[in-house]
Tab-separated table of C-alpha atoms in Angstrom:
chain	number	residue	atom	x	y	z
Z	13	ALA	CA	80.082	163.532	125.145
Z	14	LEU	CA	81.977	162.681	121.680
Z	15	PHE	CA	83.668	159.218	123.329
Z	16	GLU	CA	80.536	158.362	125.621
Z	17	SER	CA	77.952	158.748	122.093
Z	18	LEU	CA	80.547	156.452	120.796
Z	19	ASP	CA	80.547	153.592	122.952
Z	20	ALA	CA	76.799	153.924	123.137
Z	21	SER	CA	76.325	153.181	119.530
Z	22	LEU	CA	78.999	151.034	118.964
Z	23	PRO	CA	80.527	148.231	120.110
Z	24	ARG	CA	84.596	148.250	120.671
Z	25	GLU	CA	85.032	145.638	117.850
Z	26	SER	CA	82.552	146.811	115.292
Z	27	GLN	CA	85.393	147.580	112.431
Z	28	ASP	CA	82.707	150.971	111.853
Z	29	ARG	CA	84.285	152.105	115.009
Z	30	VAL	CA	87.625	151.514	114.349
Z	31	ASN	CA	87.398	153.048	111.091
Z	32	VAL	CA	85.668	156.551	113.151
Z	33	GLU	CA	88.528	156.136	115.665
Z	34	GLN	CA	91.471	155.990	113.249
Z	35	ASN	CA	90.556	158.320	110.976
Z	36	CYS	CA	88.427	160.990	112.820
Z	37	LEU	CA	89.175	160.883	115.825
Z	38	ALA	CA	93.027	159.318	116.353
Z	39	LYS	CA	93.853	162.894	116.857
Z	40	ASP	CA	91.726	164.445	119.093
Z	41	ILE	CA	92.339	161.341	121.320
Z	42	LEU	CA	95.741	161.673	121.413
Z	43	ASN	CA	95.840	165.593	121.871
Z	44	ILE	CA	93.553	165.008	125.111
Z	45	ILE	CA	95.286	162.485	126.778
Z	46	ALA	CA	98.754	163.318	125.562
Z	47	CYS	CA	98.655	166.896	125.432
Z	48	GLU	CA	98.469	169.711	128.494
Z	49	GLY	CA	98.657	173.460	127.956
Z	50	ALA	CA	100.317	175.225	124.977
Z	51	GLU	CA	101.083	172.199	123.180
Z	52	ARG	CA	97.278	171.414	123.503
Z	53	VAL	CA	95.464	172.622	120.372
Z	54	VAL	CA	92.612	170.686	120.440
Z	55	ARG	CA	90.063	172.767	121.959
Z	56	TYR	CA	85.919	172.487	121.448
Z	57	GLU	CA	83.692	175.480	121.408
Z	58	LEU	CA	80.081	176.060	122.096
Z	59	ALA	CA	77.648	176.314	118.989
Z	60	GLY	CA	77.553	180.295	119.240
Z	61	LYS	CA	81.453	180.927	118.765
Z	62	TRP	CA	80.823	178.541	115.277
Z	63	GLN	CA	78.087	180.593	114.535
Z	64	ALA	CA	80.053	183.631	115.090
Z	65	ARG	CA	83.334	182.849	113.014
Z	66	MET	CA	80.564	181.554	109.906
Z	67	THR	CA	78.952	184.785	110.431
Z	68	MET	CA	82.843	186.953	110.317
Z	69	ALA	CA	83.341	184.686	107.108
Z	70	GLY	CA	80.502	185.987	105.301
Z	71	PHE	CA	77.914	183.152	105.558
Z	72	GLN	CA	74.380	183.638	106.198
Z	73	PRO	CA	71.725	181.181	107.647
Z	74	CYS	CA	69.107	179.175	105.061
Z	75	PRO	CA	66.087	177.616	105.515
Z	76	LEU	CA	65.382	174.211	105.502
Z	77	ASP	CA	62.507	172.775	104.479
Z	78	SER	CA	59.956	171.615	106.844
Z	79	ASN	CA	60.605	168.309	106.536
Z	80	ILE	CA	64.147	168.330	106.817
Z	81	HIS	CA	63.945	167.910	111.100
Z	82	GLY	CA	61.345	165.598	110.885
Z	83	THR	CA	63.567	163.336	108.953
Z	84	ILE	CA	65.992	163.408	110.501
Z	85	LYS	CA	64.262	162.607	114.057
Z	86	CYS	CA	63.039	159.624	112.100
Z	87	MET	CA	66.931	158.992	111.687
Z	88	LEU	CA	67.559	159.164	114.784
Z	89	GLN	CA	65.446	156.249	115.989
Z	90	LYS	CA	67.788	153.980	114.858
Z	91	PHE	CA	70.461	155.004	117.491
Z	92	PRO	CA	70.390	155.162	121.618
Z	93	LYS	CA	68.009	157.899	122.450
Z	94	ASN	CA	70.598	159.613	123.923
Z	95	TYR	CA	70.924	161.854	120.955
Z	96	ARG	CA	68.898	165.214	120.749
Z	97	LEU	CA	68.360	167.293	118.179
Z	98	ARG	CA	67.313	171.085	118.279
Z	99	GLY	CA	67.422	174.174	116.309
Z	100	GLY	CA	67.233	177.423	116.344
Z	101	GLY	CA	69.179	180.541	115.003
Z	102	GLY	CA	69.261	178.988	112.216
Z	103	ALA	CA	71.282	175.850	112.550
Z	104	LEU	CA	70.372	172.266	113.609
Z	105	HIS	CA	71.795	171.315	116.642
Z	106	LEU	CA	72.659	166.898	117.037
Z	107	GLY	CA	73.069	166.501	121.171
Z	108	TRP	CA	74.593	164.144	123.475
Z	109	LEU	CA	71.858	163.485	127.005
Z	110	ASP	CA	71.227	167.179	127.157
């Protein structure tokens, strides 16, 4: 989903896309394409696991201003319509095609 959303959001020749790929995703891309088994260190996890990890580390959800959800939804209108914003369990989840 990450790579599909990147394709839909930025053209391949875009300098912004090149920056994202080189500075944010290069290790993930290499790991997914070139590594298997124990060598593969990047494994995406479900949001519930991250929430449990954060709670065990002492973090607690805090309420967001009621305008936050609407503000983010408005911002998402500038991007492909396949992005989804969902709230629940003290978190906002940005999704792709879900």
